[in-house]
Amino acid sequence: MISDAAVLLWGVASLLGTAVLAIAVNRTPGSGTRLVYGLTLGISVAALLVLAGRVLEDPVTPSTAVLPVGLPWIGAHFRLDALSTFFLGVIDFGGAMASLYGLGYGSHEPSPHRVLPFFPAFLAGMNLVVLADDAFTFLLSWEFMSLSSWALVIVHHRERENARAGYIYLVMASFGTLALLLALGLLSGPGGNYTFEAMRAAGPTPLVATFVLALMLLGAGSKAGLVPLHVWLPLAHPAAPSHVSALMSGVMTKVAVYGFIRVIFDLLGEPTWWSSIIVLFFGGLTAVLGILYALMEKDLKRLLAYSTIENIGVIFVSLGLALAFKANAMPSAAALALTAALFHALNHSFFKSLLFFGAGAVLTATGERDMEKLGGLIHRMPQTSFVFLVGCVAISSLPPFNGFVSEWLAFQAVLQSPDLPQWGLKVMVPAVGGLLALSAALAAACFVKAFGITFLGRPRSSAVEHAHDADRYSLAAMFILAVLCLLAGILPGLVIDGLSPVTLSLIGSRMPVQMAQPWLSIVPIAASRSSYNGLLVFVFIAISASAAVYVIHRFASHALRRGPAWGCGFADGVAGSQYTGVSFAQPIRRVFGTFVFRATERVEMPAPGETRPARFNLEVHDVIWETLYLPIGKALDFATDHLNHLQFLTIRRYLTLVFLFLIVLLLVLALWP
């Protein structure tokens, strides 16, 4: 009988075949869009059905397959276990929703021949990364995923910013792959044990484990968007078409999280307690800086990209907590923290895909990503505005939606820190918990800004006047994701119990069975400590809101009262008197801007009687880019400029250089101990 892993590999082959077919059908401009997206939708749904059957029958026993390709005498190994099943579900569901959205959105793409071949290839690459069970196949799949996504980033390469985004993404992706190559090389050891099974059995030394952790933070962290390796993400994600942006932000970053979990929790063996401090530090820093950068943005897609960085920080904080508890033999708390990380990864794939789809609908309808030129879209795009609002509430971690549950689980894990024996962790974990709380509050402010400036108020430009709602395929994808955000929030016990095979395989423990709790409550550790019931919260909110509406309409005065809206001191209701995204973020910018953004404000106020206008000038700097990456770029430019003349040497000078290097090499070998 063919294994589940082999069946999924046939799905990957089908996606690659679809990519080849897309090249053929795209010879005629505009053709094949629905064919390609329809095929990717069908393949993704079929893969989801295979994964669902595995979850229902036997999610624990691994399913393997070996293909006679790859390294000689080794082949390409593939494995489907509990961890890969979960992340494959995230990938294939995200691919299905992006394909459904693309059925309508793709008709507006000006260069479909540049998108269609690489879209199924990108999905195939992500599937192969998660299925890979040896170092060579993993790295080859990782690079294939990176290159296919890079091709999607530079679809509109004639735009200067998109070309720059593609270049920076390619450089950072190459750097990340190099770090992963070194990490897996250290794990394989001098014997060349390239299979993951051999790496598990070998068990690295503490020194090797330290280097592997650092390299995985560089390799997987650069792809996920950990600070300070995040610089490519707010450039590349907005440059791609919106359904590809949703895949990159909502799904590809989870493939990076998978790579980190696979190596650190599975292949590396028992962790050390101090390694968790490193992960906690970078996770907390990423969460706060990501949402602060998002708050400063007025480009809607860049705001969403920066928000992804914040959510990646939340996931890595939870992973750091899981490492700390696992190192101290606290399996229940470790299972809670790991469940929080996996749950938030799933939640983020839901609401971030939804938000990017909404941003794509706005871009298609108005041609604008600048929120300062939008406004009033709730009247012209009511359905899009409704589902976008659902995504904003979910990503702001407000009940009864799914974002609240996963972050609440993370805070419950933070509250277990007094039981940790090391004082470093006793101090570090509450501090990171404070950063999580700060990032959650800032996220709520950020998405009040995103929704309010984009959809509320009056139109700020003529681009909004002729806007209309998205097509039925795009709306269907967004409404499905909105419903899932609600269901995962009011029935989180189903998700937590579904994640238990993953925590059992990696931690050796799981959270209590949630569906056995009364009234569908969830209990992280014990009912005496804390519990949450999303369904009751949802019912309470629904009843309270309905009662308020009834009382107002039943007992309030029926007299019609109209008055002028407050116009910030202006008598006439001009659109320019409204709040803007920049003005909304001003208080937060003044609190954090001096040391996070080096922000400077200059106001030129005319004297009384002068007719010239007042002027306001704001400068916000990307400190990490300017202090870390710009010096490296300048140093490389300097080196290449001064080494460039080497290609114009005569043959005698080349021979002299070769002779000198040979002498140096012989001296090194002679002095080597």
mmCIF file of C-alpha atoms in Angstrom, residues 240-528:
data_model
loop_
_atom_site.group_PDB
_atom_site.id
_atom_site.type_symbol
_atom_site.label_atom_id
_atom_site.label_comp_id
_atom_site.label_asym_id
_atom_site.label_seq_id
_atom_site.Cartn_x
_atom_site.Cartn_y
_atom_site.Cartn_z
ATOM 1 C CA ALA A 240 4.624 40.657 -4.624
ATOM 2 C CA PRO A 241 1.016 40.292 -5.847
ATOM 3 C CA SER A 242 -1.373 40.312 -2.899
ATOM 4 C CA HIS A 243 -2.223 36.594 -2.873
ATOM 5 C CA VAL A 244 1.520 35.838 -3.040
ATOM 6 C CA SER A 245 2.090 38.339 -0.213
ATOM 7 C CA ALA A 246 -0.440 36.359 1.825
ATOM 8 C CA LEU A 247 1.483 33.141 1.122
ATOM 9 C CA MET A 248 4.847 34.664 1.954
ATOM 10 C CA SER A 249 3.676 36.375 5.114
ATOM 11 C CA GLY A 250 1.103 33.900 6.370
ATOM 12 C CA VAL A 251 2.705 30.635 5.230
ATOM 13 C CA MET A 252 6.368 30.878 4.190
ATOM 14 C CA THR A 253 7.367 32.397 7.514
ATOM 15 C CA LYS A 254 5.818 29.302 9.155
ATOM 16 C CA VAL A 255 8.066 27.089 7.032
ATOM 17 C CA ALA A 256 10.974 28.934 8.651
ATOM 18 C CA VAL A 257 9.423 28.309 12.081
ATOM 19 C CA TYR A 258 9.115 24.634 11.129
ATOM 20 C CA GLY A 259 12.807 24.486 10.229
ATOM 21 C CA PHE A 260 13.756 25.963 13.599
ATOM 22 C CA ILE A 261 11.505 23.562 15.521
ATOM 23 C CA ARG A 262 12.671 20.545 13.515
ATOM 24 C CA VAL A 263 16.339 21.164 14.261
ATOM 25 C CA ILE A 264 16.232 22.623 17.782
ATOM 26 C CA PHE A 265 13.459 20.492 19.294
ATOM 27 C CA ASP A 266 13.908 17.306 17.283
ATOM 28 C CA LEU A 267 17.441 16.833 15.936
ATOM 29 C CA LEU A 268 19.464 18.663 18.569
ATOM 30 C CA GLY A 269 18.431 16.589 21.575
ATOM 31 C CA GLU A 270 17.979 17.967 25.080
ATOM 32 C CA PRO A 271 18.322 21.772 25.242
ATOM 33 C CA THR A 272 20.277 23.829 27.763
ATOM 34 C CA TRP A 273 18.456 26.397 29.888
ATOM 35 C CA TRP A 274 20.618 29.318 28.753
ATOM 36 C CA SER A 275 19.801 28.663 25.083
ATOM 37 C CA SER A 276 16.213 29.642 25.858
ATOM 38 C CA ILE A 277 17.376 33.078 27.041
ATOM 39 C CA ILE A 278 18.787 33.798 23.577
ATOM 40 C CA VAL A 279 15.542 32.783 21.864
ATOM 41 C CA LEU A 280 13.457 34.738 24.393
ATOM 42 C CA PHE A 281 15.561 37.861 23.911
ATOM 43 C CA PHE A 282 15.295 37.928 20.140
ATOM 44 C CA GLY A 283 11.619 36.955 20.256
ATOM 45 C CA GLY A 284 10.692 39.774 22.643
ATOM 46 C CA LEU A 285 12.789 42.317 20.729
ATOM 47 C CA THR A 286 11.195 41.235 17.448
ATOM 48 C CA ALA A 287 7.647 41.484 18.819
ATOM 49 C CA VAL A 288 8.010 45.064 20.064
ATOM 50 C CA LEU A 289 10.100 46.511 17.240
ATOM 51 C CA GLY A 290 7.948 44.854 14.581
ATOM 52 C CA ILE A 291 4.731 46.458 15.784
ATOM 53 C CA LEU A 292 6.415 49.829 16.397
ATOM 54 C CA TYR A 293 7.618 49.883 12.802
ATOM 55 C CA ALA A 294 4.102 48.900 11.692
ATOM 56 C CA LEU A 295 2.620 51.825 13.603
ATOM 57 C CA MET A 296 4.851 54.283 11.735
ATOM 58 C CA GLU A 297 3.782 53.013 8.299
ATOM 59 C CA LYS A 298 1.246 54.607 5.999
ATOM 60 C CA ASP A 299 1.601 51.969 3.259
ATOM 61 C CA LEU A 300 -1.060 49.351 4.039
ATOM 62 C CA LYS A 301 0.875 46.330 2.752
ATOM 63 C CA ARG A 302 4.114 47.405 4.449
ATOM 64 C CA LEU A 303 2.162 47.825 7.696
ATOM 65 C CA LEU A 304 0.932 44.235 7.374
ATOM 66 C CA ALA A 305 4.451 43.017 6.605
ATOM 67 C CA TYR A 306 5.861 44.691 9.721
ATOM 68 C CA SER A 307 2.997 43.205 11.720
ATOM 69 C CA THR A 308 4.156 39.757 10.584
ATOM 70 C CA ILE A 309 7.501 40.467 12.245
ATOM 71 C CA GLU A 310 5.665 41.162 15.506
ATOM 72 C CA ASN A 311 3.761 37.888 15.314
ATOM 73 C CA ILE A 312 6.929 35.952 14.546
ATOM 74 C CA GLY A 313 8.327 37.467 17.740
ATOM 75 C CA VAL A 314 5.339 36.134 19.685
ATOM 76 C CA ILE A 315 5.919 32.650 18.243
ATOM 77 C CA PHE A 316 9.626 32.671 19.097
ATOM 78 C CA VAL A 317 8.916 33.882 22.637
ATOM 79 C CA SER A 318 6.663 30.855 23.086
ATOM 80 C CA LEU A 319 9.352 28.587 21.612
ATOM 81 C CA GLY A 320 11.905 30.067 24.011
ATOM 82 C CA LEU A 321 9.591 29.325 26.913
ATOM 83 C CA ALA A 322 9.170 25.754 25.681
ATOM 84 C CA LEU A 323 12.967 25.346 25.578
ATOM 85 C CA ALA A 324 13.309 26.720 29.121
ATOM 86 C CA PHE A 325 10.668 24.398 30.551
ATOM 87 C CA LYS A 326 11.941 21.381 28.615
ATOM 88 C CA ALA A 327 15.501 21.960 29.849
ATOM 89 C CA ASN A 328 14.232 22.052 33.445
ATOM 90 C CA ALA A 329 12.134 18.870 33.164
ATOM 91 C CA MET A 330 8.787 20.702 33.324
ATOM 92 C CA PRO A 331 6.949 18.821 30.561
ATOM 93 C CA SER A 332 3.447 20.187 31.230
ATOM 94 C CA ALA A 333 4.600 23.804 31.060
ATOM 95 C CA ALA A 334 6.766 23.017 27.998
ATOM 96 C CA ALA A 335 3.772 21.451 26.255
ATOM 97 C CA LEU A 336 1.708 24.561 27.068
ATOM 98 C CA ALA A 337 4.347 26.912 25.617
ATOM 99 C CA LEU A 338 4.853 24.818 22.481
ATOM 100 C CA THR A 339 1.087 24.582 21.970
ATOM 101 C CA ALA A 340 0.882 28.380 22.237
ATOM 102 C CA ALA A 341 3.582 28.735 19.562
ATOM 103 C CA LEU A 342 1.929 26.283 17.165
ATOM 104 C CA PHE A 343 -1.554 27.711 17.802
ATOM 105 C CA HIS A 344 -0.314 31.236 17.083
ATOM 106 C CA ALA A 345 1.413 30.039 13.914
ATOM 107 C CA LEU A 346 -1.918 28.630 12.728
ATOM 108 C CA ASN A 347 -3.833 31.732 13.791
ATOM 109 C CA HIS A 348 -1.388 34.032 12.050
ATOM 110 C CA SER A 349 -1.777 32.096 8.814
ATOM 111 C CA PHE A 350 -5.528 32.739 9.057
ATOM 112 C CA PHE A 351 -5.758 36.410 9.897
ATOM 113 C CA LYS A 352 -2.650 37.599 8.041
ATOM 114 C CA SER A 353 -3.795 35.909 4.824
ATOM 115 C CA LEU A 354 -7.214 37.518 5.354
ATOM 116 C CA LEU A 355 -5.679 40.972 5.843
ATOM 117 C CA PHE A 356 -3.416 40.720 2.798
ATOM 118 C CA PHE A 357 -6.393 39.580 0.737
ATOM 119 C CA GLY A 358 -8.296 42.628 1.986
ATOM 120 C CA ALA A 359 -5.366 44.896 1.148
ATOM 121 C CA GLY A 360 -5.269 43.353 -2.315
ATOM 122 C CA ALA A 361 -8.975 44.062 -2.794
ATOM 123 C CA VAL A 362 -8.415 47.695 -1.789
ATOM 124 C CA LEU A 363 -5.432 47.974 -4.136
ATOM 125 C CA THR A 364 -7.422 46.497 -7.026
ATOM 126 C CA ALA A 365 -10.392 48.802 -6.421
ATOM 127 C CA THR A 366 -8.459 52.039 -5.867
ATOM 128 C CA GLY A 367 -4.948 51.510 -7.199
ATOM 129 C CA GLU A 368 -3.627 52.810 -3.873
ATOM 130 C CA ARG A 369 -1.687 51.304 -0.968
ATOM 131 C CA ASP A 370 -1.128 54.663 0.744
ATOM 132 C CA MET A 371 -3.671 54.919 3.554
ATOM 133 C CA GLU A 372 -3.395 58.723 3.465
ATOM 134 C CA LYS A 373 -5.138 58.620 0.061
ATOM 135 C CA LEU A 374 -7.941 56.280 1.117
ATOM 136 C CA GLY A 375 -10.856 56.592 3.551
ATOM 137 C CA GLY A 376 -14.589 56.128 3.318
ATOM 138 C CA LEU A 377 -14.280 52.672 1.743
ATOM 139 C CA ILE A 378 -16.765 51.163 4.198
ATOM 140 C CA HIS A 379 -19.545 52.666 2.043
ATOM 141 C CA ARG A 380 -18.116 51.479 -1.274
ATOM 142 C CA MET A 381 -16.661 48.122 -0.189
ATOM 143 C CA PRO A 382 -18.924 47.021 2.698
ATOM 144 C CA GLN A 383 -18.188 43.276 2.499
ATOM 145 C CA THR A 384 -14.438 43.760 2.214
ATOM 146 C CA SER A 385 -14.498 46.223 5.105
ATOM 147 C CA PHE A 386 -16.410 43.740 7.276
ATOM 148 C CA VAL A 387 -13.989 40.834 6.788
ATOM 149 C CA PHE A 388 -11.013 43.185 7.099
ATOM 150 C CA LEU A 389 -12.429 44.351 10.436
ATOM 151 C CA VAL A 390 -12.635 40.701 11.555
ATOM 152 C CA GLY A 391 -8.972 40.265 10.661
ATOM 153 C CA CYS A 392 -8.042 43.448 12.535
ATOM 154 C CA VAL A 393 -9.850 42.302 15.688
ATOM 155 C CA ALA A 394 -8.291 38.836 15.452
ATOM 156 C CA ILE A 395 -4.723 40.088 14.982
ATOM 157 C CA SER A 396 -5.234 42.564 17.848
ATOM 158 C CA SER A 397 -5.748 39.558 20.179
ATOM 159 C CA LEU A 398 -9.237 40.566 21.199
ATOM 160 C CA PRO A 399 -11.866 37.975 22.211
ATOM 161 C CA PRO A 400 -13.729 36.086 20.981
ATOM 162 C CA PHE A 401 -11.393 35.644 17.985
ATOM 163 C CA ASN A 402 -8.467 33.264 17.633
ATOM 164 C CA GLY A 403 -5.581 35.664 18.211
ATOM 165 C CA PHE A 404 -6.650 36.138 21.814
ATOM 166 C CA VAL A 405 -6.502 32.415 22.634
ATOM 167 C CA SER A 406 -2.952 31.761 21.444
ATOM 168 C CA GLU A 407 -1.554 34.870 23.117
ATOM 169 C CA TRP A 408 -3.490 34.041 26.285
ATOM 170 C CA LEU A 409 -1.834 30.599 26.265
ATOM 171 C CA ALA A 410 1.557 32.282 25.877
ATOM 172 C CA PHE A 411 0.854 34.480 28.913
ATOM 173 C CA GLN A 412 -0.230 31.406 30.860
ATOM 174 C CA ALA A 413 3.158 29.891 30.055
ATOM 175 C CA VAL A 414 4.861 33.080 31.241
ATOM 176 C CA LEU A 415 3.048 32.727 34.570
ATOM 177 C CA GLN A 416 4.786 29.356 35.099
ATOM 178 C CA SER A 417 8.188 31.083 35.290
ATOM 179 C CA PRO A 418 8.350 31.269 39.134
ATOM 180 C CA ASP A 419 8.836 27.483 39.092
ATOM 181 C CA LEU A 420 12.024 27.787 37.035
ATOM 182 C CA PRO A 421 15.173 27.269 39.147
ATOM 183 C CA GLN A 422 17.591 29.618 37.323
ATOM 184 C CA TRP A 423 17.574 33.255 38.359
ATOM 185 C CA GLY A 424 18.379 34.334 34.827
ATOM 186 C CA LEU A 425 15.117 32.837 33.632
ATOM 187 C CA LYS A 426 13.214 34.098 36.667
ATOM 188 C CA VAL A 427 14.163 37.632 35.587
ATOM 189 C CA MET A 428 14.097 37.164 31.822
ATOM 190 C CA VAL A 429 10.697 35.512 31.424
ATOM 191 C CA PRO A 430 8.635 38.205 33.252
ATOM 192 C CA ALA A 431 10.529 40.903 31.334
ATOM 193 C CA VAL A 432 9.673 39.243 28.037
ATOM 194 C CA GLY A 433 6.090 38.832 29.269
ATOM 195 C CA GLY A 434 5.985 42.610 29.711
ATOM 196 C CA LEU A 435 7.239 43.049 26.151
ATOM 197 C CA LEU A 436 4.495 40.698 24.948
ATOM 198 C CA ALA A 437 1.870 42.753 26.765
ATOM 199 C CA LEU A 438 3.272 45.960 25.261
ATOM 200 C CA SER A 439 3.275 44.486 21.750
ATOM 201 C CA ALA A 440 -0.333 43.306 22.172
ATOM 202 C CA ALA A 441 -1.464 46.799 23.200
ATOM 203 C CA LEU A 442 0.459 48.426 20.351
ATOM 204 C CA ALA A 443 -1.008 45.901 17.893
ATOM 205 C CA ALA A 444 -4.513 46.973 18.872
ATOM 206 C CA ALA A 445 -3.579 50.634 18.287
ATOM 207 C CA CYS A 446 -1.928 49.734 14.981
ATOM 208 C CA PHE A 447 -5.006 48.045 13.562
ATOM 209 C CA VAL A 448 -7.366 50.707 14.827
ATOM 210 C CA LYS A 449 -5.243 52.964 12.649
ATOM 211 C CA ALA A 450 -5.187 50.541 9.700
ATOM 212 C CA PHE A 451 -8.954 50.035 9.629
ATOM 213 C CA GLY A 452 -9.963 53.564 10.620
ATOM 214 C CA ILE A 453 -7.761 55.442 8.176
ATOM 215 C CA THR A 454 -8.483 53.045 5.296
ATOM 216 C CA PHE A 455 -12.212 52.406 5.629
ATOM 217 C CA LEU A 456 -13.746 55.116 7.845
ATOM 218 C CA GLY A 457 -14.161 58.849 7.444
ATOM 219 C CA ARG A 458 -14.419 60.631 4.104
ATOM 220 C CA PRO A 459 -12.479 59.818 0.924
ATOM 221 C CA ARG A 460 -9.105 61.578 0.896
ATOM 222 C CA SER A 461 -8.579 61.337 -2.871
ATOM 223 C CA SER A 462 -10.435 60.713 -6.095
ATOM 224 C CA ALA A 463 -9.096 57.144 -6.195
ATOM 225 C CA VAL A 464 -11.836 56.082 -3.754
ATOM 226 C CA GLU A 465 -14.771 57.528 -5.655
ATOM 227 C CA HIS A 466 -15.224 54.632 -8.082
ATOM 228 C CA ALA A 467 -14.168 51.785 -5.761
ATOM 229 C CA HIS A 468 -16.342 48.698 -5.514
ATOM 230 C CA ASP A 469 -16.278 45.398 -3.647
ATOM 231 C CA ALA A 470 -14.060 42.513 -4.664
ATOM 232 C CA ASP A 471 -15.134 39.664 -6.945
ATOM 233 C CA ARG A 472 -16.958 36.614 -5.594
ATOM 234 C CA TYR A 473 -13.873 34.361 -5.493
ATOM 235 C CA SER A 474 -11.854 36.871 -3.485
ATOM 236 C CA LEU A 475 -14.767 37.492 -1.121
ATOM 237 C CA ALA A 476 -15.284 33.740 -0.684
ATOM 238 C CA ALA A 477 -11.641 33.259 0.358
ATOM 239 C CA MET A 478 -11.845 36.177 2.798
ATOM 240 C CA PHE A 479 -15.131 35.055 4.352
ATOM 241 C CA ILE A 480 -13.829 31.489 4.844
ATOM 242 C CA LEU A 481 -10.798 32.847 6.702
ATOM 243 C CA ALA A 482 -12.973 35.221 8.760
ATOM 244 C CA VAL A 483 -15.214 32.327 9.828
ATOM 245 C CA LEU A 484 -12.156 30.255 10.789
ATOM 246 C CA CYS A 485 -10.796 33.147 12.875
ATOM 247 C CA LEU A 486 -14.061 33.076 14.816
ATOM 248 C CA LEU A 487 -14.335 29.275 15.093
ATOM 249 C CA ALA A 488 -10.749 28.872 16.313
ATOM 250 C CA GLY A 489 -11.506 31.534 18.913
ATOM 251 C CA ILE A 490 -14.755 30.089 20.265
ATOM 252 C CA LEU A 491 -13.762 26.398 19.956
ATOM 253 C CA PRO A 492 -10.028 26.446 20.742
ATOM 254 C CA GLY A 493 -10.169 23.088 22.513
ATOM 255 C CA LEU A 494 -10.475 21.345 19.149
ATOM 256 C CA VAL A 495 -7.275 22.972 17.935
ATOM 257 C CA ILE A 496 -5.379 22.324 21.174
ATOM 258 C CA ASP A 497 -6.305 18.642 21.171
ATOM 259 C CA GLY A 498 -5.346 18.445 17.505
ATOM 260 C CA LEU A 499 -1.889 19.793 18.366
ATOM 261 C CA SER A 500 -1.306 17.221 21.118
ATOM 262 C CA PRO A 501 0.449 14.645 18.849
ATOM 263 C CA VAL A 502 3.041 17.308 17.982
ATOM 264 C CA THR A 503 3.787 18.193 21.601
ATOM 265 C CA LEU A 504 3.893 14.507 22.539
ATOM 266 C CA SER A 505 6.482 13.791 19.850
ATOM 267 C CA LEU A 506 8.710 16.764 20.724
ATOM 268 C CA ILE A 507 8.174 17.269 24.470
ATOM 269 C CA GLY A 508 6.879 13.899 25.631
ATOM 270 C CA SER A 509 3.836 15.544 27.188
ATOM 271 C CA ARG A 510 0.657 17.347 26.183
ATOM 272 C CA MET A 511 -1.899 19.747 27.567
ATOM 273 C CA PRO A 512 -4.935 18.220 29.320
ATOM 274 C CA VAL A 513 -7.658 16.922 27.005
ATOM 275 C CA GLN A 514 -9.665 20.085 26.356
ATOM 276 C CA MET A 515 -12.794 18.645 24.795
ATOM 277 C CA ALA A 516 -13.412 16.720 28.001
ATOM 278 C CA GLN A 517 -13.726 19.992 29.949
ATOM 279 C CA PRO A 518 -17.261 21.143 30.878
ATOM 280 C CA TRP A 519 -18.865 23.867 28.774
ATOM 281 C CA LEU A 520 -16.044 23.612 26.194
ATOM 282 C CA SER A 521 -13.673 25.561 28.435
ATOM 283 C CA ILE A 522 -9.911 25.350 27.944
ATOM 284 C CA VAL A 523 -7.670 24.694 30.935
ATOM 285 C CA PRO A 524 -3.922 25.169 30.323
ATOM 286 C CA ILE A 525 -2.619 23.523 33.514
ATOM 287 C CA ALA A 526 -5.408 23.090 36.067
ATOM 288 C CA ALA A 527 -8.856 24.572 36.530
ATOM 289 C CA SER A 528 -7.795 26.012 39.896
#
